Coordinates of C-alpha atoms and ligand atoms in Angstrom, one line a residue:
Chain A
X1 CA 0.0 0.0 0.0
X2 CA 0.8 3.8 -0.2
X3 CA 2.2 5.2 3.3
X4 CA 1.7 8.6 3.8
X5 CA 1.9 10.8 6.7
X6 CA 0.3 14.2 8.2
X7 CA 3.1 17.1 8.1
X8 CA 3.3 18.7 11.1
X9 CA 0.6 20.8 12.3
X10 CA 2.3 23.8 12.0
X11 CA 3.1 24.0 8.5
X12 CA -1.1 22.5 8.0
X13 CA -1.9 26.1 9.7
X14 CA 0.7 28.1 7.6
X15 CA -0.8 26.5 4.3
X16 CA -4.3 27.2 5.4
X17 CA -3.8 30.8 6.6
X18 CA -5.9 33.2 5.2
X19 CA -8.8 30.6 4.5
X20 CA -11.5 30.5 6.6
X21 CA -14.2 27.5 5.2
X22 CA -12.6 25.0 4.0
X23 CA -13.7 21.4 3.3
X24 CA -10.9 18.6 4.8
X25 CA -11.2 15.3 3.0
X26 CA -10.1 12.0 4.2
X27 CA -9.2 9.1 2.3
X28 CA -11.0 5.6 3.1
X29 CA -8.5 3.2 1.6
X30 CA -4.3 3.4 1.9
X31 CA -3.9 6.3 4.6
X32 CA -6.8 4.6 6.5
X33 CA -4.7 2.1 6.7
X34 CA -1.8 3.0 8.3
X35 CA -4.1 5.4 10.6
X36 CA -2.8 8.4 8.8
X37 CA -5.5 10.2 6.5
X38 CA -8.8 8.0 7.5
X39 CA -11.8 8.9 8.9
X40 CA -11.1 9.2 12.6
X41 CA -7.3 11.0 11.8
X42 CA -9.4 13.7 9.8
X43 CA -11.6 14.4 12.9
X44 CA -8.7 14.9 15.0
X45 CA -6.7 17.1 12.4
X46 CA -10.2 19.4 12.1
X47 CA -10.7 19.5 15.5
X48 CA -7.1 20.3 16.4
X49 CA -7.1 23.3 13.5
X50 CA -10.0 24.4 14.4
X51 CA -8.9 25.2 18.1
X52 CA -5.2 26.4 17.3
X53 CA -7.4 28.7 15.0
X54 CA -9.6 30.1 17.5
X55 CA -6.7 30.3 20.2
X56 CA -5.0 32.4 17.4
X57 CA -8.0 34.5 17.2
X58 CA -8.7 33.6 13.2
X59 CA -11.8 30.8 13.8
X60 CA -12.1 28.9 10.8
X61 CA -15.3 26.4 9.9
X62 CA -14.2 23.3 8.8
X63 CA -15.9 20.8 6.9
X64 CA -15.4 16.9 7.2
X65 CA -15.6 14.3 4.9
X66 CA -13.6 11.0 4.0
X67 CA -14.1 9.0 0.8
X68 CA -13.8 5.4 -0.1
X69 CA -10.9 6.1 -2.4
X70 CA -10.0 10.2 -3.6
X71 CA -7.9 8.2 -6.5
X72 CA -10.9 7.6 -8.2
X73 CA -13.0 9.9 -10.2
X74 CA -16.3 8.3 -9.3
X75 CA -16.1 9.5 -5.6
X76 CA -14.9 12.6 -6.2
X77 CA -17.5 13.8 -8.8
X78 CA -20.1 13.3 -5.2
X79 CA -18.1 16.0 -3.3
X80 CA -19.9 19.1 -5.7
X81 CA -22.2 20.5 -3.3
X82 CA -20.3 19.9 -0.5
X83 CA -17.1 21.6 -1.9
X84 CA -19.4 24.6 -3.5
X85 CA -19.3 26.8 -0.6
X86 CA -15.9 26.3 0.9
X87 CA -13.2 28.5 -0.4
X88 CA -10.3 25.7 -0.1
X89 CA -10.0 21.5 0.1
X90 CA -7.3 20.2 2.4
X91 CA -7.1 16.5 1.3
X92 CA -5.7 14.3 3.5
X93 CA -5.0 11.2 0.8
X94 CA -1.5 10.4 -0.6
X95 CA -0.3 12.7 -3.4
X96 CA -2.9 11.3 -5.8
X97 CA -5.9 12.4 -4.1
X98 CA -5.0 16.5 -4.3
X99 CA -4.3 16.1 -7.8
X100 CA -7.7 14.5 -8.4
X101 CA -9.6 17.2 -6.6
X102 CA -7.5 19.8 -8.4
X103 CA -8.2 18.6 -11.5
X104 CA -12.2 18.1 -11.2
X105 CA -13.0 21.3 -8.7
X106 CA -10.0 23.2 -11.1
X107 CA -11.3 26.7 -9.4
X108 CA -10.6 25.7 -5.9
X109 CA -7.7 26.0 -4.1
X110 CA -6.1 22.6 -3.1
X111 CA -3.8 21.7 -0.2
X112 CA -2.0 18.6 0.8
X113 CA -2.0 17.7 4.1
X114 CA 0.2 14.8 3.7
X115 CA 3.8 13.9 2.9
X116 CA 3.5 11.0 1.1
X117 CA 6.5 8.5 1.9
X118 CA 6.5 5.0 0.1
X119 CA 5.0 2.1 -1.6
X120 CA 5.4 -0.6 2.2
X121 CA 4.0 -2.1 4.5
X122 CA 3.6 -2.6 8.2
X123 CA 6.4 -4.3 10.1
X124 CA 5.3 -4.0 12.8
X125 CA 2.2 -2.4 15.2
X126 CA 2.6 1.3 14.1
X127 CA 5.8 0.9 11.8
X128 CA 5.8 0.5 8.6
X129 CA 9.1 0.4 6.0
X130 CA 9.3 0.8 2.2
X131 CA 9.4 -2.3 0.2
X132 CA 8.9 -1.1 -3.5
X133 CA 10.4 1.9 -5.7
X134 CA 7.5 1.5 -8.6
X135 CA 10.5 0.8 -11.0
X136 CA 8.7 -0.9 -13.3
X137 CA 10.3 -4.1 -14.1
X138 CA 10.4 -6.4 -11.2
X139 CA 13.5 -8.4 -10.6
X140 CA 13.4 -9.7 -7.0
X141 CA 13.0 -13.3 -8.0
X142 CA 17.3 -12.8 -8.2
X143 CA 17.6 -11.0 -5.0
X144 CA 15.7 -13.7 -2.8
X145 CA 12.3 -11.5 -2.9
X146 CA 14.1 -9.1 -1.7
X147 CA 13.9 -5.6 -3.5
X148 CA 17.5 -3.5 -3.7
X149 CA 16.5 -0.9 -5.1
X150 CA 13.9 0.0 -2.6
X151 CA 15.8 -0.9 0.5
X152 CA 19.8 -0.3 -0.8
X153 CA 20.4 3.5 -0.3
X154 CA 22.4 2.8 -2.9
X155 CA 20.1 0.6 -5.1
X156 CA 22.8 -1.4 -5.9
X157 CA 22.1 -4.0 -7.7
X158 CA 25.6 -6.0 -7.8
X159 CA 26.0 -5.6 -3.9
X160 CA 26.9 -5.8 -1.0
X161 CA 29.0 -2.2 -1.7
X162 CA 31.8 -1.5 0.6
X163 CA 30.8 -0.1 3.1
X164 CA 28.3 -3.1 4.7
X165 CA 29.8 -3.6 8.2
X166 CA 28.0 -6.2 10.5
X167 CA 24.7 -7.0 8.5
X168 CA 24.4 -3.1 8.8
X169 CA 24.2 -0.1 6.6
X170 CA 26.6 2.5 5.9
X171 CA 24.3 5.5 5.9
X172 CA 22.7 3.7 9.6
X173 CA 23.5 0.9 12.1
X174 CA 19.8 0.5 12.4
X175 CA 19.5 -0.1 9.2
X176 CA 19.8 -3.7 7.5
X177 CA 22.2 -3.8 4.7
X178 CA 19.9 -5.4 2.3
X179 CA 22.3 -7.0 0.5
X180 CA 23.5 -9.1 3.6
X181 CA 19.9 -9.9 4.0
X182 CA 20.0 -11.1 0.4
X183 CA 22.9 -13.0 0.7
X184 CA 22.0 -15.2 3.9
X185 CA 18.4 -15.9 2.1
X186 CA 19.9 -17.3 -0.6
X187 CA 23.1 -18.9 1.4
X188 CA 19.9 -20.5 2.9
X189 CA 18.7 -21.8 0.3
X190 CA 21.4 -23.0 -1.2
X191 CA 21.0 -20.5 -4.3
X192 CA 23.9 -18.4 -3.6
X193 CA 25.1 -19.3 -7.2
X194 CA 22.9 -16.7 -8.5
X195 CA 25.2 -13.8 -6.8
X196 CA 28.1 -14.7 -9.2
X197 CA 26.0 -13.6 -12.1
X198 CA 26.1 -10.0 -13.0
X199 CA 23.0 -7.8 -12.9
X200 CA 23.2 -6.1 -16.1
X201 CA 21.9 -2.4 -15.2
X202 CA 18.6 -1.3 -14.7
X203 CA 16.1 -0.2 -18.1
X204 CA 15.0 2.7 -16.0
X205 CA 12.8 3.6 -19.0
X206 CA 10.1 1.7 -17.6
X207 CA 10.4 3.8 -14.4
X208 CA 9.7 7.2 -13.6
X209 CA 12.5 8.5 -15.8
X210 CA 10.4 7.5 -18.6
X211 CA 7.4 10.2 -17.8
X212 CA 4.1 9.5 -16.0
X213 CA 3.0 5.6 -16.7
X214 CA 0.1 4.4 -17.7
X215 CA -1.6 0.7 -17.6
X216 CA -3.8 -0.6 -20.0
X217 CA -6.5 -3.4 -19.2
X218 CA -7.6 -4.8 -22.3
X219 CA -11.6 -6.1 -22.1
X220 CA -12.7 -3.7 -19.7
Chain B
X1 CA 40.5 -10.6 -25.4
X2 CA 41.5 -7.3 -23.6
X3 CA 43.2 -4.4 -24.9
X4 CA 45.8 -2.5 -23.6
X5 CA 45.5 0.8 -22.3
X6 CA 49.3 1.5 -22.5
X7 CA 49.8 3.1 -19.2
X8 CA 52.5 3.0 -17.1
X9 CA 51.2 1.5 -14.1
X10 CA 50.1 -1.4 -16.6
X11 CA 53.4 -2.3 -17.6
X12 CA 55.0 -2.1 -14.2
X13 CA 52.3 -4.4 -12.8
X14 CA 52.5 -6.5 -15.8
X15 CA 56.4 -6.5 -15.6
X16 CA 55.9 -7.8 -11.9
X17 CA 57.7 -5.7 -10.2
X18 CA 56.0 -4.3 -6.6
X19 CA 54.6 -0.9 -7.6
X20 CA 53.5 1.8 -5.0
X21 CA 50.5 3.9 -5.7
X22 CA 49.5 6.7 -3.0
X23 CA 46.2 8.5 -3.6
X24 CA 46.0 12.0 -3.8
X25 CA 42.9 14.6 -2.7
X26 CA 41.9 16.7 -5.1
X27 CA 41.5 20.7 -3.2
X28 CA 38.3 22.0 -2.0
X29 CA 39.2 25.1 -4.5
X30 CA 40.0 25.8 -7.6
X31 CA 43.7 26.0 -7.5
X32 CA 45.8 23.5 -8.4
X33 CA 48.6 24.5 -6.1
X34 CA 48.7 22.3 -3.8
X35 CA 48.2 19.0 -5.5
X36 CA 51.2 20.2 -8.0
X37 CA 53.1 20.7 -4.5
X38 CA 52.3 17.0 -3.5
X39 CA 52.4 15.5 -6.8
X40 CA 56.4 17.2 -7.4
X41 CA 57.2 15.9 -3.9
X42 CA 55.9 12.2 -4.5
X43 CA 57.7 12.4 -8.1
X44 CA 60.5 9.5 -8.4
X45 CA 58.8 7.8 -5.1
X46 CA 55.5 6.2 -6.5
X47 CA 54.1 4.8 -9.8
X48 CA 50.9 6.2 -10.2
X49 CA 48.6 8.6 -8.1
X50 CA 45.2 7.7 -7.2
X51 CA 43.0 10.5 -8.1
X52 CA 39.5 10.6 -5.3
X53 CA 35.9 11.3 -7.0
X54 CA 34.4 13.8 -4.4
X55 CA 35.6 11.7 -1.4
X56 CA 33.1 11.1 1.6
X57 CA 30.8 13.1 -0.5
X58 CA 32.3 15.8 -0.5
X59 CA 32.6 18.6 -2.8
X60 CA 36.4 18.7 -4.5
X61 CA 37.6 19.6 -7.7
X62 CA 36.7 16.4 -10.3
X63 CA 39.0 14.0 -10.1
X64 CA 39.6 14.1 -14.4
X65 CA 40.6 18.0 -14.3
X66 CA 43.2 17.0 -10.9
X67 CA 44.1 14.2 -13.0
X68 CA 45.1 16.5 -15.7
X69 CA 47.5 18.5 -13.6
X70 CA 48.7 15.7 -11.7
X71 CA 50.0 14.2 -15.0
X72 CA 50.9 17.8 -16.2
X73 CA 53.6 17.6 -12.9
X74 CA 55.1 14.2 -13.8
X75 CA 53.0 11.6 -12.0
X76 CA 50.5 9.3 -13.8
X77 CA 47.4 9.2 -12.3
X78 CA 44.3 6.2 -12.0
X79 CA 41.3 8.3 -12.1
X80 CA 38.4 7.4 -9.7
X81 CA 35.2 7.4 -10.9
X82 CA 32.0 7.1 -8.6
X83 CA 28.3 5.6 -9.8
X84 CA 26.9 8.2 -6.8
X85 CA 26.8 11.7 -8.9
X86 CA 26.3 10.5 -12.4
X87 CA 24.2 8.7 -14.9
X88 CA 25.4 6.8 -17.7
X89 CA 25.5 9.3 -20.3
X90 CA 27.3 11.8 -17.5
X91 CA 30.2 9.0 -16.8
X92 CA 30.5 7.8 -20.6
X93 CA 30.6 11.3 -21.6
X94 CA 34.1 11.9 -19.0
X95 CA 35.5 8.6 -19.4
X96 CA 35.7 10.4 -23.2
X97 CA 37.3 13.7 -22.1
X98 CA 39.8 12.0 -19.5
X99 CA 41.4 9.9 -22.1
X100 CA 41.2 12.6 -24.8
X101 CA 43.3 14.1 -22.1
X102 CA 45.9 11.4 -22.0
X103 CA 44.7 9.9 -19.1
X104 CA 44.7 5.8 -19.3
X105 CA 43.6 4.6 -15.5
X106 CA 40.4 4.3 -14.4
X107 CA 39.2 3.1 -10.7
X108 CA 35.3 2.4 -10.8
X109 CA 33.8 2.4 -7.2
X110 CA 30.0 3.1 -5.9
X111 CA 31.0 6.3 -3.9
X112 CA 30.3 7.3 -0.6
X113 CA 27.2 7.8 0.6
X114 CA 26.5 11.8 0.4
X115 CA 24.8 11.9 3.6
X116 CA 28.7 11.2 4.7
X117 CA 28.9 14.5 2.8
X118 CA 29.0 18.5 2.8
X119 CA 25.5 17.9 0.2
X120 CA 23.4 15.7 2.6
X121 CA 20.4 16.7 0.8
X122 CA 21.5 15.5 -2.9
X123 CA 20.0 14.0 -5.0
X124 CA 21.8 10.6 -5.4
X125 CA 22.2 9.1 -9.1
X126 CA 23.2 5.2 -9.1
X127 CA 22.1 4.7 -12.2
X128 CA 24.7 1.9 -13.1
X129 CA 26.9 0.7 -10.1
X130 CA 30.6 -0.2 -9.7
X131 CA 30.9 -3.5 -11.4
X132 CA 28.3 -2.5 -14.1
X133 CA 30.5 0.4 -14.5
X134 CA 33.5 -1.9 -14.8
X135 CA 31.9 -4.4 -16.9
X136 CA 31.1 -1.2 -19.6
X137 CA 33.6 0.7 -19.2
X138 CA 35.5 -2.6 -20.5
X139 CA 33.2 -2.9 -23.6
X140 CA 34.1 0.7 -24.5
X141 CA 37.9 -0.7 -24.6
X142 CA 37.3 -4.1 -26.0
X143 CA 34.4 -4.0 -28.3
X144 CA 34.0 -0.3 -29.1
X145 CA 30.7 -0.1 -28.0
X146 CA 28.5 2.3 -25.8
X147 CA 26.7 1.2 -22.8
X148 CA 24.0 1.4 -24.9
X149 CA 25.0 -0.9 -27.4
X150 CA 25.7 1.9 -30.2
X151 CA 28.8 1.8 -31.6
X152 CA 32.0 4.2 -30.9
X153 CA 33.2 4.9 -34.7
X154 CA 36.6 5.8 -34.2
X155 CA 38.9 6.7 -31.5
X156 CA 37.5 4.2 -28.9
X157 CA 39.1 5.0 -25.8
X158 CA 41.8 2.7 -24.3
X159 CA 41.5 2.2 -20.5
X160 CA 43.4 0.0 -17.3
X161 CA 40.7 -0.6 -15.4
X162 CA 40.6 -0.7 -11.5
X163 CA 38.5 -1.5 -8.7
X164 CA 38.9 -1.5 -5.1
X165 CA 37.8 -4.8 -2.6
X166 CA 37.2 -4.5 1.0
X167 CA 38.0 -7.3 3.1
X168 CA 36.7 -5.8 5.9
X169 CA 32.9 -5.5 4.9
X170 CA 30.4 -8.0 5.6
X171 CA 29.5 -10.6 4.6
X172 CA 33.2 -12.0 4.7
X173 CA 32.7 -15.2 3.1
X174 CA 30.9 -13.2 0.0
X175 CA 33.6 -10.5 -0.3
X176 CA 36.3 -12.8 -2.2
X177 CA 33.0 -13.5 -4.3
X178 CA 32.3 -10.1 -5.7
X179 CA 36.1 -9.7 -6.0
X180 CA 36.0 -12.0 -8.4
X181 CA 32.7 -10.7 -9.7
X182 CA 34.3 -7.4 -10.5
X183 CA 37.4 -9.3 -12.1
X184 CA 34.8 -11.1 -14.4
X185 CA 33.7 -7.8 -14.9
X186 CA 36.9 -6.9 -16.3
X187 CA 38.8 -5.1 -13.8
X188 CA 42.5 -5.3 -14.1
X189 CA 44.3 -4.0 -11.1
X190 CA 42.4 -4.3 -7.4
X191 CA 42.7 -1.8 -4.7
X192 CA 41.5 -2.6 -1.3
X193 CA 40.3 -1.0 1.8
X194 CA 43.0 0.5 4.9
X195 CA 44.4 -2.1 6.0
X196 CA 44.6 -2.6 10.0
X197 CA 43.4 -6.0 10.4
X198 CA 45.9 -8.2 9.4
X199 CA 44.9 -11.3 10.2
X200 CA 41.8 -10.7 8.8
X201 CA 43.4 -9.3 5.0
X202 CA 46.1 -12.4 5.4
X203 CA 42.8 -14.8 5.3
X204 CA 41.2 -12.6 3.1
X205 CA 44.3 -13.3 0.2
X206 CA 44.7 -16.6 1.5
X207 CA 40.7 -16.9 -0.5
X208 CA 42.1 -14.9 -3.7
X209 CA 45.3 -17.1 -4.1
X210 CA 43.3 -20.1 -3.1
X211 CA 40.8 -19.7 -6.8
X212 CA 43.7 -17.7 -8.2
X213 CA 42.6 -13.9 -8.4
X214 CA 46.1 -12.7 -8.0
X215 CA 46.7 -14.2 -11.1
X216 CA 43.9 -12.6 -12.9
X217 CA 44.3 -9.4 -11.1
X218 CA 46.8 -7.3 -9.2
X219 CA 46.4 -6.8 -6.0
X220 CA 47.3 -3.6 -3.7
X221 CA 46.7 -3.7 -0.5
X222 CA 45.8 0.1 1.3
X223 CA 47.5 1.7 4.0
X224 CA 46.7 4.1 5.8
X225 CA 49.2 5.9 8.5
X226 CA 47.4 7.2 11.5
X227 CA 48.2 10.6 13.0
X228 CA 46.9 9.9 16.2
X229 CA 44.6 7.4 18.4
X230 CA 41.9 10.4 17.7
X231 CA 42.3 9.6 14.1
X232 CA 42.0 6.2 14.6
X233 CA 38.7 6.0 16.5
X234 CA 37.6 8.2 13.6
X235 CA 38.1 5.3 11.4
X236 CA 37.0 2.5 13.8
X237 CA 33.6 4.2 14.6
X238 CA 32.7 6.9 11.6
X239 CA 34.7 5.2 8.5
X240 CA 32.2 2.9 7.2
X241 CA 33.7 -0.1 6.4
X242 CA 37.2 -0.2 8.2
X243 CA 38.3 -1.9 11.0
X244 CA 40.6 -1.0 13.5
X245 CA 42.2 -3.6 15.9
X246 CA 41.6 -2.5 19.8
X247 CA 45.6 -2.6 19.7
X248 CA 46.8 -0.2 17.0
X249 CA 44.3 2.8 19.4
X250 CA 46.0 1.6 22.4
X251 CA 49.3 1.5 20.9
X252 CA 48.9 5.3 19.6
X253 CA 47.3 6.4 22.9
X254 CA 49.9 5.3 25.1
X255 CA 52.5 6.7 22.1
X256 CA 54.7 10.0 23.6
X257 CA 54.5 11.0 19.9
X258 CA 51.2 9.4 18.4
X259 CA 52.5 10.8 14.9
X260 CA 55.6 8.8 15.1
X261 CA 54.3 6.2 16.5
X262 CA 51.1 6.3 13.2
X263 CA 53.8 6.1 10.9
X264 CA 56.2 3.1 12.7
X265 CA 52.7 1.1 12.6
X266 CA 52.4 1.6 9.1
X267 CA 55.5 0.8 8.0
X268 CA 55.2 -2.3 10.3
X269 CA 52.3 -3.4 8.5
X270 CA 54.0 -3.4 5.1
X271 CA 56.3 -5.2 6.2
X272 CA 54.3 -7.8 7.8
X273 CA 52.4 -8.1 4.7
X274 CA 55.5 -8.0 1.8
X275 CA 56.7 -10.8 4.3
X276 CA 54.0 -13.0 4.9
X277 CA 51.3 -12.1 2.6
X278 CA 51.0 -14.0 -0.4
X279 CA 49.7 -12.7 -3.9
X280 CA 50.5 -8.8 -3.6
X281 CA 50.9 -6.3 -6.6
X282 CA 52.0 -4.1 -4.2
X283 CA 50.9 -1.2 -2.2
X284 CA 48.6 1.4 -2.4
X285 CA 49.3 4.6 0.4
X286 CA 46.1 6.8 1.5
X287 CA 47.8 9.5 3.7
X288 CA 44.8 11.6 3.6
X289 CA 46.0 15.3 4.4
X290 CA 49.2 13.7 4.9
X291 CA 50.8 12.9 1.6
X292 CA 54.4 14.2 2.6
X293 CA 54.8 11.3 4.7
X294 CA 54.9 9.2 1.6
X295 CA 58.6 8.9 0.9
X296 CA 59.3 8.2 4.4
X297 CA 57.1 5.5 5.3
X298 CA 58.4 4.2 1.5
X299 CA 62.0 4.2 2.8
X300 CA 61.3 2.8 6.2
X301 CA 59.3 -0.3 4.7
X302 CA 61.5 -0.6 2.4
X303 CA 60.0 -0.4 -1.1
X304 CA 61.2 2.6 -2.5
X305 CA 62.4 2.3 -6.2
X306 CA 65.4 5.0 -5.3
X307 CA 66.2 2.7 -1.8
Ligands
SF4_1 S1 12.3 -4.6 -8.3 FE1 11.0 -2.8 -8.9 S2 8.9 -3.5 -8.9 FE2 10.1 -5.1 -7.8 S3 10.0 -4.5 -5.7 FE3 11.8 -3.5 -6.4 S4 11.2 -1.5 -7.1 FE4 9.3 -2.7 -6.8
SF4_2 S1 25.6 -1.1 3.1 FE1 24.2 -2.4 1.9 S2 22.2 -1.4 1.9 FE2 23.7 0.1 2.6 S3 24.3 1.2 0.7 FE3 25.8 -0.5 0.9 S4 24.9 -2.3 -0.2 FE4 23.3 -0.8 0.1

């Protein structure tokens, strides 16, 4: 899934200055998820706006609102009357979700109230850690399921590089080198005959280097 | 088949005699003062000076244009080129210019890290990585091709290419692998990691003689002299991948002159290793911000040329 997180309330209020109805929208699928942008997150973040508002002598009405999925045209065509009267939407979805809004309410002004991080999941309760860099051509079936160029600072893909002390990584000692990861998997499995071969480098045309991607379903 | 780049440090590793490279920082400015200074004062001592690509991240003039006055002043010098600040079309494009320049040695390593650096924030590149980078670099020599595929017409450049090893990052048992790795790659001449852990480098060649890697590559092993048992924490605790032996701090702490005392244990250490170490090229000498210590440790270990 997408992880995203709130920025910090401070710079919420600085982007939001000046505005005084604004509709905040929450976002009913990834960011619900990992208890960032959902339902019950975009109750706290009005209420908490609200009050630093009044405190700052500035009270500002505040709509709420959270949607099955803001990455999706169909629910946000149902927003019209309620983003009519409001002079600004403050979405609370990963990057997609402000770009949608922007795009069908095109008068409106449009805020992000997230930082979205990665493509990951949870690790554990509360933590969650990138597993996927959207390259476009997986390859993890030579890395034992393991993704490099997610998880190697570096995105190495011939590694470990030098600097791997302990199991660690250079830029962090809390950090897993990947590559040692990759190499006791496959020492595991007895497969550590596919580290002699050479990973020829990456077609990054199929990535974001090759402009925005699209995907095609045929039949539908 | 490989080609040969002509270059001097080729023929003296290919003759067999021991060579000595030392590497030399480019300046943090844009004079070349200083590295002319250093590179007259090294002149007659080594074979070839190691040129660093933006060290620890670092900003410093490029390693081709210090290159270029290095040679200017009478040293050849193996050009390091990093994966961490350019794509393919970025390092293609200089490994053009350097040897249009006259400038035959290339050393291809991932980089540093730049949050090591003075650019924290940068953007990193990695498009291609160190043995991908050998392993092109090579088809530019050999088959006159671009990374690409496309074909160099004419005046296909003519490289010795070099890597560096570190016996000292983990997994141990994998690192004689990807030595080899990078020699199937291509890579000509190997330069390891500072050296502190003996026993740990002597089993490390022990590996590369065992399936023969001296053979298909030579070997230097790095050096590093320590000015001081502050310096050498530095390396123990912020130097990703080096290792320093509890015994080489205690010995410089408890050192009346920890310089003296940085450069007996270095010349120590090649002498250890010309003894008992099996499979060496010879030696390569980092004195970062300390390169007129060169000649001396040379004479005290006794590999000069002039000795
Ligand atoms: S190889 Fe590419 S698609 Fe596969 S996990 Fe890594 S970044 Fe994602
Ligand atoms: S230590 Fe491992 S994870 Fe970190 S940059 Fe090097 S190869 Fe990548």
């Amino acid at each position: 899934m997408i992880v995203a997180e709130q920025k910090p309330l401070a710079e919420i209020l600085h982007l939001i200055e000046g505005y005084n109805k604004l509709l905040l929208l929450g976002c009913g699928s990834c960011v619900t998820v990992c208890l960032t942008g959902g339902e019950k997150e975009c109750e706290i973040l009005a209420s908490a706006l609200r009050i630093k508002r009044r405190l700052a002598g500035k009270p500002v009405e505040i709509k709420t609102h959270t949607v099955t999925r803001q990455c999706d045209p169909e629910f946000i065509d149902e927003l019209q009357d309620m983003v009519e009267d409001v002079e600004a939407i403050v979405s609370m979805a990963c990057g997609v979700g402000p770009q949608y809004l922007a795009e069908r309410y095109s008068d409106k002004y449009v805020i992000p109230a997230m930082n979205t991080k990665f493509v990951g999941g949870s690790i554990q309760q509360g933590i969650w850690e990138e597993r996927c860099s959207l390259c476009g051509d997986c390859m993890i079936h030579l890395t034992a399921g393991i993704c490099p160029i997610a998880r190697c600072p570096k995105s190495i893909l011939n590694g470990p590089c030098g600097g791997a002390q302990n199991g660690k990584c250079e830029i962090n000692n809390e950090l897993d080198c990947v590559w040692h990861l990759i190499y006791k998997r496959l020492a595991a499995q007895g497969r550590l005959d596919l580290l002699k071969r050479i990973i020829p480098p990456k077609d990054w045309s199929e990535s974001r280097d090759g402009g925005p991607r699209r995907m095609i379903k045929e039949g539908i | 088949m490989l080609t040969s780049a002509g270059s001097n440090l080729e023929r003296v590793l290919k003759s067999g005699r021991h060579v000595v490279t030392a590497e030399l920082g480019p300046p943090k400015h844009s004079s070349p003062h200083n590295i002319i200074r250093h590179t007259k004062t090294l002149k007659g001592y080594i074979d070839a000076a190691n040129v660093t690509d933006c060290q620890s991240a670092v900003v410093h003039m490029s390693s081709i244009s210090a290159a270029f006055h290095i040679m200017n002043n009478g040293i050849e010098p193996v050009v390091q080129v990093t994966c961490r600040d350019r794509n393919r079309i970025a390092i293609q494009s200089d490994l053009l210019g350097a040897y249009s320049m006259g400038l035959k040695n290339v050393l291809c390593l991932s980089g540093d890290h730049q949050m090591f650096g003075n650019h924290p924030t940068a953007k990193n590149v990695y498009d291609i990585d160190s043995i991908q980078l050998i392993q092109l670099t090579r088809r530019m020599c050999d088959e006159k091709l671009f990374f690409s595929g496309a074909a160099i017409k004419e005046f296909e450049p003519k490289f010795f290419i070099g890597a560096v090893a570190n016996p000292f990052a983990d997994p141990f048992e994998y690192q004689v692998d990807r030595l080899e790795k990078k020699i199937n790659a291509g890579a000509e001449f190997i330069q390891t990691q500072c050296i502190y852990d003996l026993e740990r480098f002597a089993r490390f060649m022990e590996m590369c003689v065992e399936r023969g890697l001296h053979e298909r590559a030579h070997i230097l092993a790095g050096v590093t002299p320590l000015k001081s048992s502050r310096a050498a924490k530095f390396m123990q605790n912020r130097v990703p991948g080096i290792s320093v032996p509890e015994e080489i701090v205690r010995r410089l702490t408890k050192a009346e002159d920890q310089k003296t005392e940085g450069i007996s244990i270095c010349i120590e250490q090649i002498k250890y290793m010309k003894e008992n170490v099996k499979g060496l090229a010879g030696f390569h000498i980092m004195a970062i911000s300390w390169e007129e210590i060169i000649p001396e440790i040379m004479k005290g270990a006794g590999i000069c040329q002039c000795s």
